[in-house]
PDB file of C-alpha atoms in Angstrom:
ATOM      1  CA  UNK H   1       0.000   0.000   0.000  1.00 39.00           C
ATOM      2  CA  UNK H   2       1.332   3.414  -0.908  1.00 42.00           C
ATOM      3  CA  UNK H   3       1.562   6.149   1.703  1.00 44.00           C
ATOM      4  CA  UNK H   4       0.223   9.596   0.968  1.00 45.00           C
ATOM      5  CA  UNK H   5       2.447  12.620   0.481  1.00 49.00           C
ATOM      6  CA  UNK H   6       1.319  13.912   3.875  1.00 47.00           C
ATOM      7  CA  UNK H   7       2.479  10.688   5.506  1.00 46.00           C
ATOM      8  CA  UNK H   8       5.779  10.843   3.641  1.00 47.00           C
ATOM      9  CA  UNK H   9       6.433  14.301   5.058  1.00 53.00           C
ATOM     10  CA  UNK H  10       6.069  12.986   8.625  1.00 76.00           C
ATOM     11  CA  UNK H  11       8.314   9.959   8.122  1.00 86.00           C
ATOM     12  CA  UNK H  12      12.072   9.591   7.761  1.00 90.00           C
ATOM     13  CA  UNK H  13      13.548   7.196   5.183  1.00 92.00           C
ATOM     14  CA  UNK H  14      16.131   4.683   6.380  1.00 93.00           C
ATOM     15  CA  UNK H  15      19.328   4.939   4.371  1.00 93.00           C
ATOM     16  CA  UNK H  16      22.118   2.415   3.972  1.00 94.00           C
ATOM     17  CA  UNK H  17      25.403   3.426   5.595  1.00 93.00           C
ATOM     18  CA  UNK H  18      27.270   0.106   5.548  1.00 94.00           C
ATOM     19  CA  UNK H  19      30.416   0.531   3.358  1.00 94.00           C
ATOM     20  CA  UNK H  20      30.165  -2.931   1.820  1.00 94.00           C
ATOM     21  CA  UNK H  21      26.531  -2.535   0.777  1.00 94.00           C
ATOM     22  CA  UNK H  22      27.180   0.972  -0.542  1.00 94.00           C
ATOM     23  CA  UNK H  23      29.950  -0.408  -2.747  1.00 95.00           C
ATOM     24  CA  UNK H  24      27.423  -2.608  -4.564  1.00 94.00           C
ATOM     25  CA  UNK H  25      25.335  -1.461  -7.514  1.00 94.00           C
ATOM     26  CA  UNK H  26      21.682  -0.805  -6.512  1.00 93.00           C
ATOM     27  CA  UNK H  27      20.517  -3.582  -8.838  1.00 94.00           C
ATOM     28  CA  UNK H  28      22.886  -6.026  -7.150  1.00 95.00           C
ATOM     29  CA  UNK H  29      21.680  -4.940  -3.688  1.00 94.00           C
ATOM     30  CA  UNK H  30      18.077  -5.469  -4.722  1.00 93.00           C
ATOM     31  CA  UNK H  31      18.838  -8.904  -6.157  1.00 94.00           C
ATOM     32  CA  UNK H  32      20.654  -9.908  -2.951  1.00 93.00           C
ATOM     33  CA  UNK H  33      17.705  -8.717  -0.871  1.00 92.00           C
ATOM     34  CA  UNK H  34      15.300 -10.892  -2.866  1.00 92.00           C
ATOM     35  CA  UNK H  35      17.606 -13.913  -2.611  1.00 92.00           C
ATOM     36  CA  UNK H  36      18.038 -13.532   1.158  1.00 90.00           C
ATOM     37  CA  UNK H  37      14.307 -13.022   1.751  1.00 89.00           C
ATOM     38  CA  UNK H  38      13.504 -16.156  -0.250  1.00 88.00           C
ATOM     39  CA  UNK H  39      16.102 -18.216   1.591  1.00 86.00           C
ATOM     40  CA  UNK H  40      14.906 -17.016   4.993  1.00 84.00           C
ATOM     41  CA  UNK H  41      11.295 -17.886   4.266  1.00 83.00           C
ATOM     42  CA  UNK H  42      12.427 -21.306   2.978  1.00 83.00           C
ATOM     43  CA  UNK H  43      14.127 -22.098   6.282  1.00 81.00           C
ATOM     44  CA  UNK H  44      10.699 -22.522   7.895  1.00 78.00           C
ATOM     45  CA  UNK H  45      10.127 -25.512   5.602  1.00 79.00           C
ATOM     46  CA  UNK H  46      13.640 -26.960   5.789  1.00 77.00           C
ATOM     47  CA  UNK H  47      13.062 -29.191   8.807  1.00 75.00           C
ATOM     48  CA  UNK H  48       9.714 -30.776   7.807  1.00 81.00           C
ATOM     49  CA  UNK H  49      10.844 -31.183   4.182  1.00 83.00           C
ATOM     50  CA  UNK H  50      14.102 -32.836   5.209  1.00 83.00           C
ATOM     51  CA  UNK H  51      12.313 -35.142   7.653  1.00 82.00           C
ATOM     52  CA  UNK H  52       9.978 -36.277   4.876  1.00 87.00           C
ATOM     53  CA  UNK H  53      12.929 -36.904   2.555  1.00 86.00           C
ATOM     54  CA  UNK H  54      14.684 -38.888   5.284  1.00 86.00           C
ATOM     55  CA  UNK H  55      11.601 -41.041   5.881  1.00 86.00           C
ATOM     56  CA  UNK H  56      11.284 -41.672   2.162  1.00 88.00           C
ATOM     57  CA  UNK H  57      14.945 -42.699   1.944  1.00 87.00           C
ATOM     58  CA  UNK H  58      14.602 -45.020   4.941  1.00 86.00           C
ATOM     59  CA  UNK H  59      11.497 -46.611   3.404  1.00 87.00           C
ATOM     60  CA  UNK H  60      13.433 -47.244   0.200  1.00 87.00           C
ATOM     61  CA  UNK H  61      16.217 -48.955   2.089  1.00 83.00           C
ATOM     62  CA  UNK H  62      18.709 -46.080   2.287  1.00 86.00           C
ATOM     63  CA  UNK H  63      18.839 -46.225   6.071  1.00 85.00           C
ATOM     64  CA  UNK H  64      22.439 -45.001   6.385  1.00 89.00           C
ATOM     65  CA  UNK H  65      21.751 -41.906   4.270  1.00 88.00           C
ATOM     66  CA  UNK H  66      18.562 -41.164   6.209  1.00 85.00           C
ATOM     67  CA  UNK H  67      20.424 -41.525   9.524  1.00 88.00           C
ATOM     68  CA  UNK H  68      23.183 -39.178   8.327  1.00 89.00           C
ATOM     69  CA  UNK H  69      20.621 -36.552   7.351  1.00 85.00           C
ATOM     70  CA  UNK H  70      18.971 -36.953  10.749  1.00 83.00           C
ATOM     71  CA  UNK H  71      22.267 -36.415  12.552  1.00 86.00           C
ATOM     72  CA  UNK H  72      22.956 -33.247  10.519  1.00 83.00           C
ATOM     73  CA  UNK H  73      19.501 -31.906  11.432  1.00 80.00           C
ATOM     74  CA  UNK H  74      20.017 -32.746  15.076  1.00 80.00           C
ATOM     75  CA  UNK H  75      23.401 -31.028  15.106  1.00 81.00           C
ATOM     76  CA  UNK H  76      21.950 -27.936  13.405  1.00 79.00           C
ATOM     77  CA  UNK H  77      19.195 -27.691  16.005  1.00 80.00           C
ATOM     78  CA  UNK H  78      21.649 -27.955  18.906  1.00 81.00           C
ATOM     79  CA  UNK H  79      24.345 -25.520  17.786  1.00 81.00           C
ATOM     80  CA  UNK H  80      25.159 -22.896  20.456  1.00 83.00           C
ATOM     81  CA  UNK H  81      23.618 -19.456  19.951  1.00 81.00           C
ATOM     82  CA  UNK H  82      26.246 -16.778  19.267  1.00 85.00           C
ATOM     83  CA  UNK H  83      25.825 -13.073  18.576  1.00 86.00           C
ATOM     84  CA  UNK H  84      27.305 -11.753  15.319  1.00 88.00           C
ATOM     85  CA  UNK H  85      26.792  -7.968  15.520  1.00 88.00           C
ATOM     86  CA  UNK H  86      28.250  -7.275  12.074  1.00 89.00           C
ATOM     87  CA  UNK H  87      25.438  -9.289  10.441  1.00 91.00           C
ATOM     88  CA  UNK H  88      22.917  -6.699  11.648  1.00 91.00           C
ATOM     89  CA  UNK H  89      24.375  -4.099   9.275  1.00 92.00           C
ATOM     90  CA  UNK H  90      23.944  -6.451   6.327  1.00 92.00           C
ATOM     91  CA  UNK H  91      20.174  -6.373   6.912  1.00 93.00           C
ATOM     92  CA  UNK H  92      20.235  -2.770   5.678  1.00 95.00           C
ATOM     93  CA  UNK H  93      20.029  -4.331   2.215  1.00 94.00           C
ATOM     94  CA  UNK H  94      16.247  -4.569   2.780  1.00 93.00           C
ATOM     95  CA  UNK H  95      15.763  -0.807   3.201  1.00 93.00           C
ATOM     96  CA  UNK H  96      15.434  -0.157  -0.515  1.00 91.00           C
ATOM     97  CA  UNK H  97      13.404  -3.270  -1.256  1.00 90.00           C
ATOM     98  CA  UNK H  98      10.711  -2.445   1.327  1.00 90.00           C
ATOM     99  CA  UNK H  99      11.119   1.363   1.377  1.00 89.00           C
ATOM    100  CA  UNK H 100      11.535   1.425   5.148  1.00 90.00           C
ATOM    101  CA  UNK H 101      10.635   4.650   6.948  1.00 91.00           C
ATOM    102  CA  UNK H 102      10.229   5.558  10.606  1.00 90.00           C
ATOM    103  CA  UNK H 103       8.762   8.321  12.783  1.00 88.00           C
ATOM    104  CA  UNK H 104      11.596   8.860  15.289  1.00 87.00           C
ATOM    105  CA  UNK H 105      13.276  12.255  15.266  1.00 87.00           C
ATOM    106  CA  UNK H 106      16.916  12.604  16.276  1.00 87.00           C
ATOM    107  CA  UNK H 107      15.796  14.211  19.539  1.00 89.00           C
ATOM    108  CA  UNK H 108      13.532  11.292  20.414  1.00 89.00           C
ATOM    109  CA  UNK H 109      16.289   8.819  19.610  1.00 88.00           C
ATOM    110  CA  UNK H 110      18.726  10.732  21.813  1.00 89.00           C
ATOM    111  CA  UNK H 111      16.241  10.773  24.707  1.00 89.00           C
ATOM    112  CA  UNK H 112      15.663   7.043  24.378  1.00 87.00           C
ATOM    113  CA  UNK H 113      19.379   6.217  24.309  1.00 88.00           C
ATOM    114  CA  UNK H 114      20.120   8.519  27.249  1.00 87.00           C
ATOM    115  CA  UNK H 115      17.266   6.972  29.245  1.00 85.00           C
ATOM    116  CA  UNK H 116      18.770   3.513  28.700  1.00 85.00           C
ATOM    117  CA  UNK H 117      22.425   4.341  29.227  1.00 83.00           C
ATOM    118  CA  UNK H 118      22.345   7.132  31.814  1.00 83.00           C
ATOM    119  CA  UNK H 119      19.242   6.262  33.842  1.00 83.00           C
ATOM    120  CA  UNK H 120      19.003   2.513  33.365  1.00 82.00           C
ATOM    121  CA  UNK H 121      15.570   2.550  31.696  1.00 86.00           C
ATOM    122  CA  UNK H 122      14.562  -0.642  29.927  1.00 89.00           C
ATOM    123  CA  UNK H 123      11.911  -1.160  27.273  1.00 91.00           C
ATOM    124  CA  UNK H 124       9.782  -4.133  26.293  1.00 91.00           C
ATOM    125  CA  UNK H 125       8.962  -3.406  22.660  1.00 90.00           C
ATOM    126  CA  UNK H 126       5.924  -5.328  21.423  1.00 88.00           C
ATOM    127  CA  UNK H 127       5.713  -5.143  17.637  1.00 89.00           C
ATOM    128  CA  UNK H 128       2.560  -5.855  15.630  1.00 87.00           C
ATOM    129  CA  UNK H 129       1.600  -7.410  13.307  1.00 86.00           C
ATOM    130  CA  UNK H 130       3.401 -10.756  13.216  1.00 86.00           C
ATOM    131  CA  UNK H 131       2.550 -11.444   9.579  1.00 82.00           C
ATOM    132  CA  UNK H 132       2.706 -14.838   7.886  1.00 83.00           C
ATOM    133  CA  UNK H 133       6.521 -14.721   7.882  1.00 84.00           C
ATOM    134  CA  UNK H 134       7.819 -11.877  10.094  1.00 87.00           C
ATOM    135  CA  UNK H 135      10.211 -10.252   7.630  1.00 87.00           C
ATOM    136  CA  UNK H 136       9.939  -7.039   9.646  1.00 87.00           C
ATOM    137  CA  UNK H 137      12.379  -8.697  12.046  1.00 88.00           C
ATOM    138  CA  UNK H 138      15.091  -8.221   9.422  1.00 89.00           C
ATOM    139  CA  UNK H 139      14.207  -4.554   9.094  1.00 91.00           C
ATOM    140  CA  UNK H 140      14.131  -4.049  12.855  1.00 91.00           C
ATOM    141  CA  UNK H 141      17.540  -5.699  13.262  1.00 91.00           C
ATOM    142  CA  UNK H 142      19.085  -3.223  10.825  1.00 93.00           C
ATOM    143  CA  UNK H 143      17.108  -0.213  12.081  1.00 93.00           C
ATOM    144  CA  UNK H 144      17.812  -0.781  15.781  1.00 91.00           C
ATOM    145  CA  UNK H 145      21.515  -1.378  15.200  1.00 91.00           C
ATOM    146  CA  UNK H 146      21.921   1.693  12.996  1.00 92.00           C
ATOM    147  CA  UNK H 147      19.603   4.262  14.547  1.00 91.00           C
ATOM    148  CA  UNK H 148      19.199   3.412  18.249  1.00 89.00           C
ATOM    149  CA  UNK H 149      22.617   4.775  19.126  1.00 87.00           C
ATOM    150  CA  UNK H 150      24.530   7.997  19.663  1.00 85.00           C
ATOM    151  CA  UNK H 151      28.223   8.747  19.154  1.00 83.00           C
ATOM    152  CA  UNK H 152      28.866   9.210  22.877  1.00 83.00           C
ATOM    153  CA  UNK H 153      26.689   6.385  24.203  1.00 81.00           C
ATOM    154  CA  UNK H 154      26.979   3.663  21.564  1.00 81.00           C
ATOM    155  CA  UNK H 155      24.097   1.327  20.744  1.00 83.00           C
ATOM    156  CA  UNK H 156      21.112   0.162  22.798  1.00 86.00           C
ATOM    157  CA  UNK H 157      20.283  -2.634  20.355  1.00 87.00           C
ATOM    158  CA  UNK H 158      18.838  -5.093  22.893  1.00 86.00           C
ATOM    159  CA  UNK H 159      17.734  -8.699  22.346  1.00 89.00           C
ATOM    160  CA  UNK H 160      14.790 -10.589  20.875  1.00 89.00           C
ATOM    161  CA  UNK H 161      12.495 -13.167  22.419  1.00 89.00           C
ATOM    162  CA  UNK H 162      11.575 -15.909  19.948  1.00 87.00           C
ATOM    163  CA  UNK H 163       9.250 -18.901  20.036  1.00 84.00           C
ATOM    164  CA  UNK H 164      10.983 -21.984  21.395  1.00 82.00           C
ATOM    165  CA  UNK H 165      10.134 -23.961  18.245  1.00 82.00           C
ATOM    166  CA  UNK H 166      12.485 -21.739  16.226  1.00 83.00           C
ATOM    167  CA  UNK H 167      15.345 -23.043  18.333  1.00 80.00           C
ATOM    168  CA  UNK H 168      14.820 -26.441  16.702  1.00 80.00           C
ATOM    169  CA  UNK H 169      14.838 -25.201  13.098  1.00 82.00           C
ATOM    170  CA  UNK H 170      18.344 -25.586  11.635  1.00 82.00           C
ATOM    171  CA  UNK H 171      19.596 -22.482   9.900  1.00 82.00           C
ATOM    172  CA  UNK H 172      16.878 -20.239  11.301  1.00 84.00           C
ATOM    173  CA  UNK H 173      18.135 -20.949  14.818  1.00 86.00           C
ATOM    174  CA  UNK H 174      21.639 -19.845  13.826  1.00 87.00           C
ATOM    175  CA  UNK H 175      20.435 -16.628  12.168  1.00 87.00           C
ATOM    176  CA  UNK H 176      18.295 -15.647  15.138  1.00 88.00           C
ATOM    177  CA  UNK H 177      21.278 -16.271  17.407  1.00 87.00           C
ATOM    178  CA  UNK H 178      23.430 -13.980  15.269  1.00 90.00           C
ATOM    179  CA  UNK H 179      20.817 -11.242  15.742  1.00 90.00           C
ATOM    180  CA  UNK H 180      20.649 -11.818  19.519  1.00 88.00           C
ATOM    181  CA  UNK H 181      17.490 -13.861  19.542  1.00 88.00           C
ATOM    182  CA  UNK H 182      16.857 -16.333  22.351  1.00 87.00           C
ATOM    183  CA  UNK H 183      14.019 -18.569  23.582  1.00 87.00           C
ATOM    184  CA  UNK H 184      11.285 -16.442  25.117  1.00 87.00           C
ATOM    185  CA  UNK H 185      11.189 -18.221  28.473  1.00 88.00           C
ATOM    186  CA  UNK H 186      10.353 -16.046  31.440  1.00 89.00           C
ATOM    187  CA  UNK H 187      13.729 -16.649  33.095  1.00 88.00           C
ATOM    188  CA  UNK H 188      15.628 -15.725  29.907  1.00 87.00           C
ATOM    189  CA  UNK H 189      13.702 -12.503  29.397  1.00 90.00           C
ATOM    190  CA  UNK H 190      13.960 -11.382  33.009  1.00 90.00           C
ATOM    191  CA  UNK H 191      17.679 -12.132  33.262  1.00 88.00           C
ATOM    192  CA  UNK H 192      18.549 -10.183  30.124  1.00 87.00           C
ATOM    193  CA  UNK H 193      16.313  -7.235  30.985  1.00 87.00           C
ATOM    194  CA  UNK H 194      17.911  -6.824  34.398  1.00 85.00           C
ATOM    195  CA  UNK H 195      21.488  -8.092  34.270  1.00 77.00           C
ATOM    196  CA  UNK H 196      22.303  -8.796  30.635  1.00 57.00           C
ATOM    197  CA  UNK H 197      23.867 -11.889  29.156  1.00 47.00           C
ATOM    198  CA  UNK H 198      26.797 -11.844  26.760  1.00 45.00           C
ATOM    199  CA  UNK H 199      27.325  -8.477  25.088  1.00 44.00           C
ATOM    200  CA  UNK H 200      25.382  -5.637  26.740  1.00 42.00           C
ATOM    201  CA  UNK H 201      24.974  -2.017  25.714  1.00 42.00           C
ATOM    202  CA  UNK H 202      28.239  -0.702  24.338  1.00 42.00           C
ATOM    203  CA  UNK H 203      28.928   1.966  26.966  1.00 45.00           C
ATOM    204  CA  UNK H 204      26.119   1.503  29.457  1.00 48.00           C
ATOM    205  CA  UNK H 205      26.452   2.419  33.129  1.00 52.00           C
ATOM    206  CA  UNK H 206      23.633  -0.005  33.953  1.00 53.00           C
ATOM    207  CA  UNK H 207      23.388  -3.720  33.050  1.00 60.00           C
ATOM    208  CA  UNK H 208      20.569  -5.242  31.081  1.00 70.00           C
ATOM    209  CA  UNK H 209      19.126  -4.833  27.610  1.00 84.00           C
ATOM    210  CA  UNK H 210      15.881  -3.844  25.924  1.00 89.00           C
ATOM    211  CA  UNK H 211      13.544  -6.632  24.837  1.00 91.00           C
ATOM    212  CA  UNK H 212      11.938  -6.926  21.410  1.00 91.00           C
ATOM    213  CA  UNK H 213       9.050  -9.355  20.802  1.00 89.00           C
ATOM    214  CA  UNK H 214       6.165 -10.150  18.466  1.00 88.00           C
ATOM    215  CA  UNK H 215       3.441 -10.719  21.096  1.00 87.00           C
ATOM    216  CA  UNK H 216       0.723 -11.504  18.546  1.00 84.00           C
ATOM    217  CA  UNK H 217       2.308 -14.901  17.951  1.00 81.00           C
ATOM    218  CA  UNK H 218       0.583 -17.673  16.033  1.00 79.00           C
ATOM    219  CA  UNK H 219      -2.857 -16.079  16.429  1.00 80.00           C
ATOM    220  CA  UNK H 220      -1.686 -13.048  14.467  1.00 84.00           C
ATOM    221  CA  UNK H 221      -0.256 -15.256  11.717  1.00 80.00           C
ATOM    222  CA  UNK H 222      -3.722 -16.643  10.970  1.00 82.00           C
ATOM    223  CA  UNK H 223      -5.245 -13.162  11.067  1.00 80.00           C
ATOM    224  CA  UNK H 224      -2.714 -11.727   8.587  1.00 81.00           C
ATOM    225  CA  UNK H 225      -4.204 -10.412   5.369  1.00 81.00           C
ATOM    226  CA  UNK H 226      -2.631  -8.046   2.800  1.00 82.00           C
ATOM    227  CA  UNK H 227      -3.909  -4.457   2.862  1.00 80.00           C
ATOM    228  CA  UNK H 228      -5.513  -5.012   6.268  1.00 81.00           C
ATOM    229  CA  UNK H 229      -4.261  -3.797   9.651  1.00 83.00           C
ATOM    230  CA  UNK H 230      -4.769  -6.451  12.322  1.00 80.00           C
ATOM    231  CA  UNK H 231      -3.306  -6.708  15.811  1.00 82.00           C
ATOM    232  CA  UNK H 232      -4.242  -9.624  18.051  1.00 81.00           C
ATOM    233  CA  UNK H 233      -3.750  -8.767  21.707  1.00 75.00           C
ATOM    234  CA  UNK H 234      -4.267 -11.912  23.717  1.00 70.00           C
ATOM    235  CA  UNK H 235      -4.100 -11.681  27.534  1.00 69.00           C
ATOM    236  CA  UNK H 236      -0.328 -11.300  27.925  1.00 67.00           C
ATOM    237  CA  UNK H 237      -0.162 -11.146  31.675  1.00 81.00           C
ATOM    238  CA  UNK H 238       3.370 -12.553  31.533  1.00 84.00           C
ATOM    239  CA  UNK H 239       4.658  -9.443  29.757  1.00 86.00           C
ATOM    240  CA  UNK H 240       2.812  -7.186  32.218  1.00 87.00           C
ATOM    241  CA  UNK H 241       4.282  -9.115  35.133  1.00 90.00           C
ATOM    242  CA  UNK H 242       7.740  -8.920  33.545  1.00 91.00           C
ATOM    243  CA  UNK H 243       7.405  -5.152  33.192  1.00 90.00           C
ATOM    244  CA  UNK H 244       6.284  -4.774  36.807  1.00 90.00           C
ATOM    245  CA  UNK H 245       9.069  -6.952  38.193  1.00 90.00           C
ATOM    246  CA  UNK H 246      11.879  -5.367  36.133  1.00 89.00           C
ATOM    247  CA  UNK H 247      10.616  -1.783  35.900  1.00 89.00           C
ATOM    248  CA  UNK H 248      10.754  -1.961  32.087  1.00 90.00           C
ATOM    249  CA  UNK H 249       8.370   0.166  30.024  1.00 90.00           C
ATOM    250  CA  UNK H 250       5.844  -1.706  27.887  1.00 90.00           C
ATOM    251  CA  UNK H 251       5.942   0.007  24.478  1.00 89.00           C
ATOM    252  CA  UNK H 252       3.663  -0.992  21.596  1.00 88.00           C
ATOM    253  CA  UNK H 253       4.862  -0.668  18.009  1.00 89.00           C
ATOM    254  CA  UNK H 254       3.105  -1.174  14.695  1.00 88.00           C
ATOM    255  CA  UNK H 255       4.715  -1.930  11.329  1.00 88.00           C
ATOM    256  CA  UNK H 256       2.517  -0.609   8.537  1.00 88.00           C
ATOM    257  CA  UNK H 257       2.793  -3.067   5.670  1.00 84.00           C
ATOM    258  CA  UNK H 258       3.777  -5.962   7.926  1.00 84.00           C
ATOM    259  CA  UNK H 259       0.833  -8.040   6.651  1.00 83.00           C
ATOM    260  CA  UNK H 260       1.543  -7.299   2.989  1.00 82.00           C
ATOM    261  CA  UNK H 261       4.518  -9.608   2.470  1.00 81.00           C
ATOM    262  CA  UNK H 262       2.602 -12.855   1.877  1.00 78.00           C
ATOM    263  CA  UNK H 263      -0.836 -14.141   0.978  1.00 76.00           C
ATOM    264  CA  UNK H 264      -2.391 -17.112   2.748  1.00 72.00           C
ATOM    265  CA  UNK H 265      -5.388 -19.178   1.744  1.00 69.00           C
ATOM    266  CA  UNK H 266      -7.230 -18.647   5.054  1.00 66.00           C
ATOM    267  CA  UNK H 267      -7.631 -14.888   4.809  1.00 62.00           C
ATOM    268  CA  UNK H 268      -6.379 -13.641   1.442  1.00 58.00           C
ATOM    269  CA  UNK H 269      -7.886 -13.115  -1.938  1.00 59.00           C
ATOM    270  CA  UNK H 270      -5.892 -12.243  -5.069  1.00 51.00           C
ATOM    271  CA  UNK H 271      -5.007  -8.571  -5.142  1.00 44.00           C
ATOM    272  CA  UNK H 272      -3.665  -7.121  -8.358  1.00 37.00           C
ATOM    273  CA  UNK H 273      -1.250  -4.249  -8.568  1.00 40.00           C
ATOM    274  CA  UNK H 274      -0.548  -4.009  -4.833  1.00 44.00           C
ATOM    275  CA  UNK H 275       2.715  -2.468  -3.702  1.00 40.00           C
ATOM    276  CA  UNK H 276       4.155  -2.574  -0.186  1.00 43.00           C
ATOM    277  CA  UNK H 277       5.301   0.186   2.122  1.00 46.00           C
ATOM    278  CA  UNK H 278       6.950  -0.606   5.423  1.00 49.00           C
ATOM    279  CA  UNK H 279       7.837   1.390   8.503  1.00 53.00           C
ATOM    280  CA  UNK H 280       7.965   0.917  12.253  1.00 51.00           C
ATOM    281  CA  UNK H 281       5.987   3.363  14.327  1.00 51.00           C
ATOM    282  CA  UNK H 282       6.049   3.869  18.078  1.00 50.00           C
ATOM    283  CA  UNK H 283       4.179   6.301  20.304  1.00 45.00           C
ATOM    284  CA  UNK H 284       5.818   9.145  22.207  1.00 45.00           C
TER     285      UNK H 284
END
């Protein structure tokens, strides 16, 4: 969906600043973005597809091959999670493909960073909608790494809480680990909000990190429909309790265009000539 000129005037375009990506021709960057998006979406089907292939091979008598494939899958689902901060910058390649824009002024960004670093404020950022495949995660990874920082304070990038099932999907598990994703268990979230785990804010006086989540979960996947704004807010008393116990601020966010990436047979009908426009928005 295309934003109006009035909306454009109130939003700020995200621009690539990574030297490697800037060295590439725009056509090459766009092609890479499409390739990476396709591969990421395919990772959701990697495990079930490989299991089916393994069962077929075992049925045909290729037991050794099927067992080898099973061991590779098991190893991929048990690899340790490691942060790779430099991979966040590479996600800037999606800015041009999805025309990412935001509504945060430099003054608001500075206030947010100073609140985190100087006063120890923490935020629980709940982003809607989830979408069929949450490609907005890629955009948020790049945006938060690039924009939620100041020269004197460094970055307040934070960490992401992900569904436990993702931890068992080879490939996807590794990528989420690179971008500081971790299983969204209550103990994990509380520990990282209050004391941090691994790399914390670059120059913070206080421990802990901000939390990013997609609280709509599976329910919001089945409600996703292109050109329609839907947010499913189930009773999330756990997040409210987490905010009360840690002193973190619950902050809702909405990504306009987050439902436009994919069609699904449950809710969608063919739409011709639709173009997407993406941008995170958060209240003051």
